[in-house]
mmCIF file of C-alpha atoms and ligand atoms in Angstrom:
data_model
loop_
_atom_site.group_PDB
_atom_site.id
_atom_site.type_symbol
_atom_site.label_atom_id
_atom_site.label_comp_id
_atom_site.label_asym_id
_atom_site.label_seq_id
_atom_site.Cartn_x
_atom_site.Cartn_y
_atom_site.Cartn_z
ATOM 1 C CA MET A 1 2.071 -28.754 -5.231
ATOM 2 C CA ASN A 2 0.027 -26.177 -3.354
ATOM 3 C CA VAL A 3 1.207 -22.560 -3.680
ATOM 4 C CA PRO A 4 -0.880 -20.116 -1.652
ATOM 5 C CA LEU A 5 -1.008 -16.443 -2.660
ATOM 6 C CA LEU A 6 0.276 -15.572 0.807
ATOM 7 C CA ASP A 7 1.493 -17.837 3.626
ATOM 8 C CA LEU A 8 1.449 -15.924 6.899
ATOM 9 C CA LYS A 9 1.900 -19.134 8.895
ATOM 10 C CA ALA A 10 5.333 -19.605 7.293
ATOM 11 C CA GLN A 11 6.315 -16.118 8.480
ATOM 12 C CA TYR A 12 4.872 -16.608 11.961
ATOM 13 C CA LYS A 13 6.993 -19.755 12.458
ATOM 14 C CA THR A 14 10.145 -17.626 12.087
ATOM 15 C CA ILE A 15 9.131 -14.990 14.665
ATOM 16 C CA ARG A 16 6.894 -16.926 17.067
ATOM 17 C CA ASP A 17 9.483 -16.938 19.857
ATOM 18 C CA GLU A 18 9.815 -13.147 19.636
ATOM 19 C CA ILE A 19 6.080 -12.418 19.420
ATOM 20 C CA ARG A 20 4.821 -14.588 22.296
ATOM 21 C CA PRO A 21 6.664 -12.794 25.152
ATOM 22 C CA VAL A 22 5.486 -9.392 23.890
ATOM 23 C CA VAL A 23 1.883 -10.563 23.739
ATOM 24 C CA ASP A 24 2.205 -12.007 27.256
ATOM 25 C CA GLU A 25 3.725 -8.787 28.524
ATOM 26 C CA ILE A 26 0.826 -6.739 27.112
ATOM 27 C CA PHE A 27 -1.721 -9.076 28.719
ATOM 28 C CA GLU A 28 0.074 -8.920 32.060
ATOM 29 C CA SER A 29 0.057 -5.119 31.864
ATOM 30 C CA GLN A 30 -3.635 -5.043 30.763
ATOM 31 C CA TYR A 31 -2.708 -1.851 28.923
ATOM 32 C CA PHE A 32 -4.471 -2.334 25.584
ATOM 33 C CA ILE A 33 -5.020 1.069 23.961
ATOM 34 C CA LEU A 34 -2.177 3.464 23.028
ATOM 35 C CA GLY A 35 0.503 3.457 25.777
ATOM 36 C CA PRO A 36 4.205 2.537 25.653
ATOM 37 C CA GLN A 37 4.007 -0.072 22.839
ATOM 38 C CA VAL A 38 2.226 2.429 20.590
ATOM 39 C CA GLN A 39 4.711 5.168 21.426
ATOM 40 C CA LYS A 40 7.614 2.840 20.643
ATOM 41 C CA CYS A 41 5.925 1.830 17.384
ATOM 42 C CA GLU A 42 5.562 5.490 16.381
ATOM 43 C CA GLU A 43 9.244 6.149 17.059
ATOM 44 C CA LEU A 44 10.411 3.044 15.185
ATOM 45 C CA VAL A 45 8.198 3.624 12.141
ATOM 46 C CA ALA A 46 9.046 7.347 11.961
ATOM 47 C CA ALA A 47 12.767 6.478 11.930
ATOM 48 C CA TYR A 48 12.253 3.681 9.402
ATOM 49 C CA CYS A 49 10.267 5.974 7.097
ATOM 50 C CA GLN A 50 12.838 8.766 7.483
ATOM 51 C CA CYS A 51 10.129 11.139 8.632
ATOM 52 C CA PRO A 52 10.210 13.101 11.921
ATOM 53 C CA HIS A 53 6.682 12.279 13.150
ATOM 54 C CA ALA A 54 4.369 9.267 13.153
ATOM 55 C CA VAL A 55 0.991 8.757 14.830
ATOM 56 C CA GLY A 56 -0.488 5.268 15.198
ATOM 57 C CA VAL A 57 -4.114 4.907 14.111
ATOM 58 C CA SER A 58 -6.805 2.258 13.789
ATOM 59 C CA SER A 59 -6.268 1.295 10.109
ATOM 60 C CA GLY A 60 -4.847 2.424 6.790
ATOM 61 C CA SER A 61 -8.324 3.551 5.755
ATOM 62 C CA ASP A 62 -8.608 5.677 8.894
ATOM 63 C CA ALA A 63 -5.112 7.076 8.301
ATOM 64 C CA LEU A 64 -6.374 8.530 5.009
ATOM 65 C CA ILE A 65 -9.564 9.893 6.604
ATOM 66 C CA ILE A 66 -7.693 11.478 9.505
ATOM 67 C CA ALA A 67 -5.204 13.196 7.120
ATOM 68 C CA LEU A 68 -8.109 14.699 5.173
ATOM 69 C CA MET A 69 -9.843 15.715 8.430
ATOM 70 C CA ALA A 70 -6.645 17.322 9.711
ATOM 71 C CA GLU A 71 -6.712 19.629 6.674
ATOM 72 C CA ASP A 72 -10.442 20.400 7.085
ATOM 73 C CA ILE A 73 -11.145 18.936 3.663
ATOM 74 C CA GLY A 74 -14.856 18.377 3.141
ATOM 75 C CA PRO A 75 -17.938 19.386 1.140
ATOM 76 C CA GLY A 76 -17.109 21.674 -1.802
ATOM 77 C CA ASP A 77 -13.492 20.493 -1.965
ATOM 78 C CA GLU A 78 -11.953 18.336 -4.675
ATOM 79 C CA VAL A 79 -9.240 15.722 -4.146
ATOM 80 C CA ILE A 80 -7.321 14.291 -7.112
ATOM 81 C CA THR A 81 -6.428 10.591 -7.115
ATOM 82 C CA THR A 82 -6.296 7.439 -9.254
ATOM 83 C CA PRO A 83 -9.246 5.159 -10.052
ATOM 84 C CA TYR A 84 -6.926 2.113 -10.049
ATOM 85 C CA THR A 85 -6.391 1.521 -6.340
ATOM 86 C CA PHE A 86 -7.950 -0.196 -3.357
ATOM 87 C CA PHE A 87 -11.358 1.258 -2.492
ATOM 88 C CA ALA A 88 -10.175 2.940 0.737
ATOM 89 C CA THR A 89 -8.238 5.663 -1.131
ATOM 90 C CA VAL A 90 -11.376 7.010 -2.748
ATOM 91 C CA GLY A 91 -13.695 5.939 0.073
ATOM 92 C CA ALA A 92 -11.797 8.266 2.428
ATOM 93 C CA ILE A 93 -12.399 11.257 0.133
ATOM 94 C CA ALA A 94 -16.113 10.462 -0.053
ATOM 95 C CA ARG A 95 -16.334 9.826 3.712
ATOM 96 C CA VAL A 96 -15.240 13.404 4.513
ATOM 97 C CA GLY A 97 -17.758 14.746 1.972
ATOM 98 C CA ALA A 98 -15.227 15.903 -0.625
ATOM 99 C CA ALA A 99 -15.382 15.066 -4.335
ATOM 100 C CA PRO A 100 -12.910 12.540 -5.806
ATOM 101 C CA VAL A 101 -11.421 13.710 -9.124
ATOM 102 C CA PHE A 102 -9.708 10.954 -11.090
ATOM 103 C CA VAL A 103 -6.720 10.979 -13.393
ATOM 104 C CA ASP A 104 -5.640 7.875 -15.316
ATOM 105 C CA ILE A 105 -2.588 5.737 -14.576
ATOM 106 C CA ASP A 106 0.728 5.290 -16.340
ATOM 107 C CA PRO A 107 0.268 1.924 -18.096
ATOM 108 C CA VAL A 108 3.770 0.694 -17.188
ATOM 109 C CA THR A 109 3.953 1.418 -13.442
ATOM 110 C CA PHE A 110 0.171 1.449 -12.746
ATOM 111 C CA ASN A 111 0.743 4.651 -10.741
ATOM 112 C CA MET A 112 -0.969 7.994 -11.294
ATOM 113 C CA ASP A 113 0.079 9.779 -14.512
ATOM 114 C CA MET A 114 1.412 13.069 -13.163
ATOM 115 C CA LYS A 115 1.073 14.831 -16.536
ATOM 116 C CA GLN A 116 -2.682 14.579 -16.114
ATOM 117 C CA VAL A 117 -2.708 15.928 -12.561
ATOM 118 C CA ALA A 118 -1.903 19.507 -13.598
ATOM 119 C CA GLU A 119 -4.849 19.460 -16.028
ATOM 120 C CA ALA A 120 -7.225 18.205 -13.326
ATOM 121 C CA VAL A 121 -6.531 21.051 -10.884
ATOM 122 C CA THR A 122 -9.409 23.520 -10.394
ATOM 123 C CA PRO A 123 -9.923 26.344 -7.853
ATOM 124 C CA ALA A 124 -11.723 23.753 -5.669
ATOM 125 C CA THR A 125 -8.776 21.334 -5.570
ATOM 126 C CA LYS A 126 -7.393 21.010 -2.023
ATOM 127 C CA ALA A 127 -5.329 17.846 -2.064
ATOM 128 C CA VAL A 128 -3.827 15.031 -4.132
ATOM 129 C CA ILE A 129 -3.571 11.404 -3.038
ATOM 130 C CA PRO A 130 -0.897 9.518 -4.996
ATOM 131 C CA VAL A 131 -0.988 5.761 -4.368
ATOM 132 C CA HIS A 132 2.279 3.800 -4.337
ATOM 133 C CA LEU A 133 0.658 0.796 -5.921
ATOM 134 C CA TYR A 134 1.931 -2.759 -5.354
ATOM 135 C CA GLY A 135 4.972 -1.415 -3.458
ATOM 136 C CA GLN A 136 6.425 0.971 -6.075
ATOM 137 C CA MET A 137 6.338 4.704 -5.468
ATOM 138 C CA ALA A 138 4.529 7.156 -7.697
ATOM 139 C CA ASP A 139 6.556 9.807 -9.577
ATOM 140 C CA MET A 140 6.749 12.271 -6.683
ATOM 141 C CA ASP A 141 8.992 15.080 -8.034
ATOM 142 C CA PRO A 142 6.583 16.364 -10.707
ATOM 143 C CA LEU A 143 3.690 15.903 -8.303
ATOM 144 C CA MET A 144 5.343 17.938 -5.546
ATOM 145 C CA ALA A 145 6.050 20.699 -8.100
ATOM 146 C CA ILE A 146 2.380 20.839 -9.125
ATOM 147 C CA ALA A 147 1.336 20.783 -5.458
ATOM 148 C CA ALA A 148 3.681 23.643 -4.590
ATOM 149 C CA LYS A 149 2.446 25.710 -7.524
ATOM 150 C CA HIS A 150 -1.241 25.293 -6.596
ATOM 151 C CA ARG A 151 -0.791 25.016 -2.821
ATOM 152 C CA LEU A 152 -2.199 21.500 -2.628
ATOM 153 C CA ILE A 153 -1.812 19.109 0.274
ATOM 154 C CA VAL A 154 -0.151 15.821 -0.721
ATOM 155 C CA ILE A 155 -1.317 12.689 1.099
ATOM 156 C CA GLU A 156 0.704 9.619 0.113
ATOM 157 C CA ASP A 157 -1.324 6.415 0.193
ATOM 158 C CA ALA A 158 1.639 4.247 1.188
ATOM 159 C CA ALA A 159 -0.454 1.334 2.480
ATOM 160 C CA GLN A 160 1.336 -1.043 0.085
ATOM 161 C CA ALA A 161 4.722 0.646 0.180
ATOM 162 C CA ILE A 162 6.409 0.742 3.587
ATOM 163 C CA GLY A 163 10.155 1.000 2.931
ATOM 164 C CA ALA A 164 9.756 1.735 -0.796
ATOM 165 C CA GLU A 165 12.068 4.471 -2.094
ATOM 166 C CA TYR A 166 11.891 7.157 -4.755
ATOM 167 C CA LYS A 167 15.290 8.680 -5.566
ATOM 168 C CA GLY A 168 16.524 7.429 -2.215
ATOM 169 C CA ARG A 169 13.635 8.920 -0.262
ATOM 170 C CA ARG A 170 11.229 6.697 1.628
ATOM 171 C CA ALA A 171 7.490 6.409 1.098
ATOM 172 C CA GLY A 172 5.663 8.709 3.502
ATOM 173 C CA SER A 173 8.550 11.191 3.813
ATOM 174 C CA ILE A 174 7.881 13.337 0.738
ATOM 175 C CA GLY A 175 4.248 14.499 0.918
ATOM 176 C CA ASP A 176 2.546 16.289 3.815
ATOM 177 C CA TYR A 177 1.190 12.972 5.113
ATOM 178 C CA GLY A 178 2.090 9.329 4.587
ATOM 179 C CA CYS A 179 -0.670 6.790 5.284
ATOM 180 C CA PHE A 180 0.300 3.210 6.107
ATOM 181 C CA SER A 181 -1.679 0.073 6.859
ATOM 182 C CA PHE A 182 -0.854 -2.806 9.191
ATOM 183 C CA PHE A 183 -3.519 -5.041 7.655
ATOM 184 C CA PRO A 184 -2.110 -8.585 7.976
ATOM 185 C CA SER A 185 -1.496 -9.039 4.226
ATOM 186 C CA LYS A 186 0.605 -5.874 3.890
ATOM 187 C CA ASN A 187 4.398 -6.235 4.007
ATOM 188 C CA LEU A 188 4.368 -5.129 7.649
ATOM 189 C CA GLY A 189 1.168 -6.625 9.013
ATOM 190 C CA GLY A 190 -0.210 -6.714 12.546
ATOM 191 C CA ALA A 191 -2.484 -9.244 14.238
ATOM 192 C CA GLY A 192 -5.577 -7.342 13.164
ATOM 193 C CA ASP A 193 -6.370 -3.861 11.878
ATOM 194 C CA GLY A 194 -3.989 -0.972 12.423
ATOM 195 C CA GLY A 195 -2.218 1.829 10.628
ATOM 196 C CA ILE A 196 0.021 4.841 11.023
ATOM 197 C CA VAL A 197 0.333 8.373 9.624
ATOM 198 C CA THR A 198 3.762 9.949 9.038
ATOM 199 C CA MET A 199 4.276 13.714 8.851
ATOM 200 C CA ARG A 200 7.200 16.089 8.419
ATOM 201 C CA ASP A 201 5.437 18.958 10.199
ATOM 202 C CA LYS A 202 5.043 18.929 13.994
ATOM 203 C CA ALA A 203 1.856 21.022 14.046
ATOM 204 C CA LYS A 204 0.208 18.558 11.649
ATOM 205 C CA ALA A 205 1.366 15.650 13.827
ATOM 206 C CA ASP A 206 -0.058 17.279 16.958
ATOM 207 C CA ARG A 207 -3.394 17.778 15.221
ATOM 208 C CA VAL A 208 -3.546 14.175 13.985
ATOM 209 C CA ARG A 209 -2.662 12.960 17.505
ATOM 210 C CA MET A 210 -5.619 14.893 18.928
ATOM 211 C CA LEU A 211 -7.992 13.902 16.096
ATOM 212 C CA ARG A 212 -7.399 10.183 16.678
ATOM 213 C CA ASN A 213 -8.715 10.599 20.218
ATOM 214 C CA HIS A 214 -11.884 12.694 19.722
ATOM 215 C CA GLY A 215 -9.981 15.990 19.419
ATOM 216 C CA MET A 216 -9.380 15.716 23.158
ATOM 217 C CA GLU A 217 -6.612 17.600 24.986
ATOM 218 C CA PRO A 218 -6.436 17.687 27.962
ATOM 219 C CA LYS A 219 -8.738 14.854 29.020
ATOM 220 C CA TYR A 220 -12.455 15.703 28.529
ATOM 221 C CA TYR A 221 -11.704 19.041 26.855
ATOM 222 C CA HIS A 222 -12.448 19.005 23.104
ATOM 223 C CA LYS A 223 -11.234 21.730 20.758
ATOM 224 C CA PHE A 224 -12.584 20.041 17.624
ATOM 225 C CA VAL A 225 -14.451 16.886 16.652
ATOM 226 C CA GLY A 226 -12.212 13.903 15.941
ATOM 227 C CA GLY A 227 -13.009 10.241 16.337
ATOM 228 C CA ASN A 228 -11.834 7.007 17.855
ATOM 229 C CA PHE A 229 -8.929 6.260 15.534
ATOM 230 C CA ARG A 230 -6.616 4.815 18.201
ATOM 231 C CA LEU A 231 -4.069 2.032 17.674
ATOM 232 C CA ASP A 232 -4.104 -1.032 19.965
ATOM 233 C CA ALA A 233 -1.070 -1.933 22.073
ATOM 234 C CA LEU A 234 -1.222 -5.502 20.730
ATOM 235 C CA GLN A 235 -0.950 -4.361 17.112
ATOM 236 C CA ALA A 236 1.892 -1.997 17.987
ATOM 237 C CA GLY A 237 3.658 -4.758 19.953
ATOM 238 C CA VAL A 238 3.526 -7.094 16.950
ATOM 239 C CA ILE A 239 4.745 -4.354 14.599
ATOM 240 C CA ASN A 240 7.641 -3.552 16.958
ATOM 241 C CA VAL A 241 8.798 -7.170 16.764
ATOM 242 C CA LYS A 242 8.332 -7.432 12.997
ATOM 243 C CA LEU A 243 9.858 -4.126 11.871
ATOM 244 C CA PRO A 244 13.518 -5.207 12.334
ATOM 245 C CA HIS A 245 12.791 -8.112 9.919
ATOM 246 C CA LEU A 246 11.133 -5.957 7.269
ATOM 247 C CA ASP A 247 14.212 -5.217 5.149
ATOM 248 C CA SER A 248 15.192 -8.869 4.869
ATOM 249 C CA TRP A 249 11.583 -9.733 3.925
ATOM 250 C CA SER A 250 11.580 -6.990 1.282
ATOM 251 C CA GLU A 251 14.871 -8.332 -0.111
ATOM 252 C CA GLY A 252 13.302 -11.801 -0.224
ATOM 253 C CA ARG A 253 10.419 -10.396 -2.274
ATOM 254 C CA GLN A 254 12.842 -8.644 -4.656
ATOM 255 C CA ALA A 255 14.831 -11.867 -5.096
ATOM 256 C CA ASN A 256 11.602 -13.742 -5.851
ATOM 257 C CA ALA A 257 10.656 -11.083 -8.420
ATOM 258 C CA ARG A 258 13.995 -11.611 -10.184
ATOM 259 C CA THR A 259 13.451 -15.377 -10.115
ATOM 260 C CA TYR A 260 10.038 -14.990 -11.755
ATOM 261 C CA ASP A 261 11.524 -12.651 -14.379
ATOM 262 C CA ARG A 262 14.116 -15.306 -15.238
ATOM 263 C CA LEU A 263 11.723 -18.266 -15.173
ATOM 264 C CA PHE A 264 9.236 -16.484 -17.441
ATOM 265 C CA SER A 265 11.873 -15.757 -20.073
ATOM 266 C CA GLU A 266 13.300 -19.271 -19.818
ATOM 267 C CA ALA A 267 9.792 -20.612 -20.366
ATOM 268 C CA GLY A 268 9.522 -18.570 -23.572
ATOM 269 C CA LEU A 269 6.533 -16.631 -22.246
ATOM 270 C CA VAL A 270 8.382 -13.285 -22.383
ATOM 271 C CA PRO A 271 8.100 -11.538 -24.732
ATOM 272 C CA GLY A 272 4.729 -12.994 -25.702
ATOM 273 C CA LYS A 273 1.794 -14.065 -23.612
ATOM 274 C CA VAL A 274 3.072 -12.581 -20.360
ATOM 275 C CA ARG A 275 4.216 -9.035 -19.627
ATOM 276 C CA LEU A 276 6.351 -8.640 -16.506
ATOM 277 C CA PRO A 277 6.142 -5.810 -13.988
ATOM 278 C CA ALA A 278 8.663 -3.035 -14.659
ATOM 279 C CA HIS A 279 10.910 -2.712 -11.633
ATOM 280 C CA PRO A 280 14.259 -1.221 -10.643
ATOM 281 C CA HIS A 281 15.689 -4.561 -9.419
ATOM 282 C CA ALA A 282 15.260 -6.433 -12.700
ATOM 283 C CA ASP A 283 19.013 -6.099 -13.350
ATOM 284 C CA PRO A 284 20.839 -6.738 -10.051
ATOM 285 C CA LYS A 285 24.085 -5.294 -11.479
ATOM 286 C CA LYS A 286 22.458 -1.910 -12.085
ATOM 287 C CA LYS A 287 22.322 0.311 -9.041
ATOM 288 C CA SER A 288 19.089 2.232 -8.624
ATOM 289 C CA ASP A 289 17.912 4.803 -6.107
ATOM 290 C CA HIS A 290 14.376 3.484 -6.501
ATOM 291 C CA ARG A 291 13.229 0.602 -4.309
ATOM 292 C CA HIS A 292 10.227 -1.590 -5.074
ATOM 293 C CA ILE A 293 9.074 -3.647 -2.078
ATOM 294 C CA PHE A 294 6.742 -5.938 -4.055
ATOM 295 C CA ASN A 295 3.647 -6.013 -1.925
ATOM 296 C CA GLN A 296 2.416 -7.630 -5.132
ATOM 297 C CA TYR A 297 4.102 -9.090 -8.229
ATOM 298 C CA VAL A 298 1.630 -8.298 -10.966
ATOM 299 C CA ILE A 299 1.831 -9.619 -14.528
ATOM 300 C CA ARG A 300 -0.298 -8.651 -17.515
ATOM 301 C CA VAL A 301 -1.618 -11.535 -19.560
ATOM 302 C CA GLU A 302 -3.871 -12.545 -22.434
ATOM 303 C CA ASP A 303 -7.025 -14.402 -21.439
ATOM 304 C CA ARG A 304 -6.609 -13.409 -17.823
ATOM 305 C CA ASP A 305 -9.829 -14.844 -16.361
ATOM 306 C CA ALA A 306 -9.285 -18.272 -17.938
ATOM 307 C CA LEU A 307 -5.658 -18.299 -16.722
ATOM 308 C CA ARG A 308 -6.817 -17.437 -13.245
ATOM 309 C CA ALA A 309 -9.313 -20.322 -13.253
ATOM 310 C CA HIS A 310 -6.575 -22.668 -14.530
ATOM 311 C CA LEU A 311 -4.158 -21.637 -11.765
ATOM 312 C CA THR A 312 -6.819 -21.908 -9.074
ATOM 313 C CA GLY A 313 -7.622 -25.422 -10.313
ATOM 314 C CA ARG A 314 -3.929 -26.356 -10.010
ATOM 315 C CA GLY A 315 -3.723 -25.098 -6.407
ATOM 316 C CA VAL A 316 -1.814 -21.926 -7.321
ATOM 317 C CA GLY A 317 -3.077 -18.853 -5.496
ATOM 318 C CA CYS A 318 -3.502 -15.682 -7.526
ATOM 319 C CA GLU A 319 -5.666 -12.594 -7.336
ATOM 320 C CA ILE A 320 -6.995 -9.725 -9.419
ATOM 321 C CA TYR A 321 -6.110 -6.317 -7.962
ATOM 322 C CA TYR A 322 -8.486 -4.708 -8.912
ATOM 323 C CA PRO A 323 -11.200 -6.023 -11.240
ATOM 324 C CA VAL A 324 -13.353 -2.856 -11.309
ATOM 325 C CA PRO A 325 -11.721 0.591 -11.328
ATOM 326 C CA LEU A 326 -13.242 3.011 -8.843
ATOM 327 C CA HIS A 327 -14.876 5.299 -11.441
ATOM 328 C CA LEU A 328 -17.050 2.351 -12.531
ATOM 329 C CA GLN A 329 -18.136 1.253 -9.034
ATOM 330 C CA ASP A 330 -21.878 1.497 -8.290
ATOM 331 C CA CYS A 331 -21.299 3.699 -5.240
ATOM 332 C CA PHE A 332 -19.572 6.341 -7.396
ATOM 333 C CA ALA A 333 -22.181 6.371 -10.183
ATOM 334 C CA CYS A 334 -23.065 9.835 -8.868
ATOM 335 C CA LEU A 335 -19.742 11.090 -10.280
ATOM 336 C CA GLY A 336 -21.141 10.452 -13.766
ATOM 337 C CA HIS A 337 -18.252 8.466 -15.232
ATOM 338 C CA GLN A 338 -18.554 5.802 -17.890
ATOM 339 C CA LYS A 339 -16.506 3.063 -19.495
ATOM 340 C CA GLY A 340 -13.741 4.595 -21.588
ATOM 341 C CA ASP A 341 -13.107 7.577 -19.303
ATOM 342 C CA PHE A 342 -9.829 6.133 -17.914
ATOM 343 C CA PRO A 343 -8.722 3.585 -20.525
ATOM 344 C CA PHE A 344 -5.375 2.571 -18.953
ATOM 345 C CA SER A 345 -7.031 1.843 -15.600
ATOM 346 C CA GLU A 346 -9.726 -0.179 -17.327
ATOM 347 C CA LYS A 347 -7.170 -2.131 -19.364
ATOM 348 C CA ALA A 348 -5.153 -2.890 -16.222
ATOM 349 C CA ALA A 349 -8.321 -4.109 -14.494
ATOM 350 C CA ASP A 350 -8.868 -6.523 -17.410
ATOM 351 C CA GLU A 351 -5.305 -7.821 -17.838
ATOM 352 C CA THR A 352 -3.506 -7.957 -14.503
ATOM 353 C CA LEU A 353 -2.943 -10.924 -12.243
ATOM 354 C CA ALA A 354 -1.000 -10.982 -8.954
ATOM 355 C CA LEU A 355 1.143 -14.064 -8.271
ATOM 356 C CA PRO A 356 2.514 -15.353 -4.929
ATOM 357 C CA ILE A 357 5.601 -13.280 -4.017
ATOM 358 C CA TYR A 358 5.887 -13.596 -0.212
ATOM 359 C CA PRO A 359 9.486 -13.961 1.050
ATOM 360 C CA GLU A 360 9.186 -17.567 2.279
ATOM 361 C CA LEU A 361 8.161 -18.764 -1.207
ATOM 362 C CA THR A 362 10.553 -21.519 -2.419
ATOM 363 C CA ASP A 363 12.236 -21.895 -5.829
ATOM 364 C CA GLU A 364 10.203 -25.078 -6.384
ATOM 365 C CA GLN A 365 6.960 -23.208 -5.710
ATOM 366 C CA GLN A 366 7.934 -20.443 -8.136
ATOM 367 C CA ALA A 367 8.851 -23.013 -10.791
ATOM 368 C CA CYS A 368 5.463 -24.634 -10.232
ATOM 369 C CA VAL A 369 3.647 -21.306 -10.761
ATOM 370 C CA VAL A 370 5.496 -20.600 -14.019
ATOM 371 C CA ASN A 371 5.044 -24.193 -15.253
ATOM 372 C CA CYS A 372 1.291 -23.980 -14.675
ATOM 373 C CA ILE A 373 1.177 -20.752 -16.699
ATOM 374 C CA LYS A 374 3.298 -22.335 -19.452
ATOM 375 C CA GLU A 375 0.936 -25.303 -19.512
ATOM 376 C CA PHE A 376 -2.065 -22.955 -19.883
ATOM 377 C CA TYR A 377 -0.639 -21.256 -22.955
ATOM 378 C CA GLY A 378 0.592 -24.572 -24.387
ATOM 379 C CA ALA A 379 4.030 -23.037 -24.738
HETATM 380 C C1 PLP B 401 -4.818 -1.790 2.299
HETATM 381 C C2 PLP B 401 -4.959 -0.472 1.656
HETATM 382 C C3 PLP B 401 -5.622 0.591 2.288
HETATM 383 C C4 PLP B 401 -6.408 0.446 3.558
HETATM 384 O O1 PLP B 401 -5.767 -0.111 4.627
HETATM 385 P P1 PLP B 401 -6.617 -0.828 5.799
HETATM 386 O O2 PLP B 401 -5.640 -0.955 6.897
HETATM 387 O O3 PLP B 401 -7.051 -2.152 5.244
HETATM 388 O O4 PLP B 401 -7.764 0.037 6.142
HETATM 389 C C5 PLP B 401 -5.623 1.826 1.664
HETATM 390 N N1 PLP B 401 -5.033 2.003 0.471
HETATM 391 C C6 PLP B 401 -4.404 1.006 -0.183
HETATM 392 C C7 PLP B 401 -3.754 1.281 -1.495
HETATM 393 C C8 PLP B 401 -4.366 -0.267 0.384
HETATM 394 O O5 PLP B 401 -3.758 -1.266 -0.277
#
């Protein structure tokens, strides 16, 4: 049996009849950049994220850059974040000329350890970027307290976490900015690159709106230097069709996570060779005000690289997010870090493996994944 890591064709089959007319309508209008689809997308996503303002941009990476630009963060400034994330989080800090300052992760959730944030603050610190990794939100209350005390801007990297909740509050609605990605493999993916920034403050939203279009307002009058960070109508049109399905897809991912949890214990792999992701939906009878949207279902295992090769050989898709933490990347050698500086991030990079979790995954496919893992460990 073939089990891909992600099967976007299976999803497209279910929404094809809704997508095609919207695409046709956009082509008939020949209105491809910003415009009514983008405006509708901003309204829908703002409401969904329980945040008053949203501005569509060209990608999740650009959403992070534009938030930093909106706060005039640049050379001489420090921004605190995690080394265990996708490159774009830290790339954005470097792109505006600021210095990334890392703190290690909590080994259970893989999210930034907030106890270490307070110790990392210096007079040069301007902002913090918590990442809601794999679809589970970082511990925002202590972070917001530290930010208030030191007057730091909080930019949530919510690229993997649209619809995730922390104490009943949605990703992107707690910090000053929420940065989302519509990259096709995210839970809410477009038909290409795209992203959106959410903000509680109207003045910040107005600034981001101008920045995404060369700081221009009115036309051909520029108050500051922005860039071309605009969202396409086609991407927005696709997102507008997909957003009403997002909650049922997220529930499908949560149900699949519970199925894996059960199959792994039935297979005798837990406790033992496999450690499961900690998540608030593990016990369906227990009500929680946290919501994990499972952009990834990530296990920790012994002999990870050999297991990965075994699964790949059996036609089971899996992936390592992320094999090299950011403080050990060649391009950040200038920061002077070495192996051992952030031990929990390094351990996660060595032990984690993401399994297929997309909502259309069948019980048979999940059983196949767990059986292949059981076979590997000879259990
Ligand atoms: C995907 C992702 C991004 C970047 O989004 P793009 O739309 O691909 O530019 C940023 N941060 C995290 C954590 C991501 O997973």
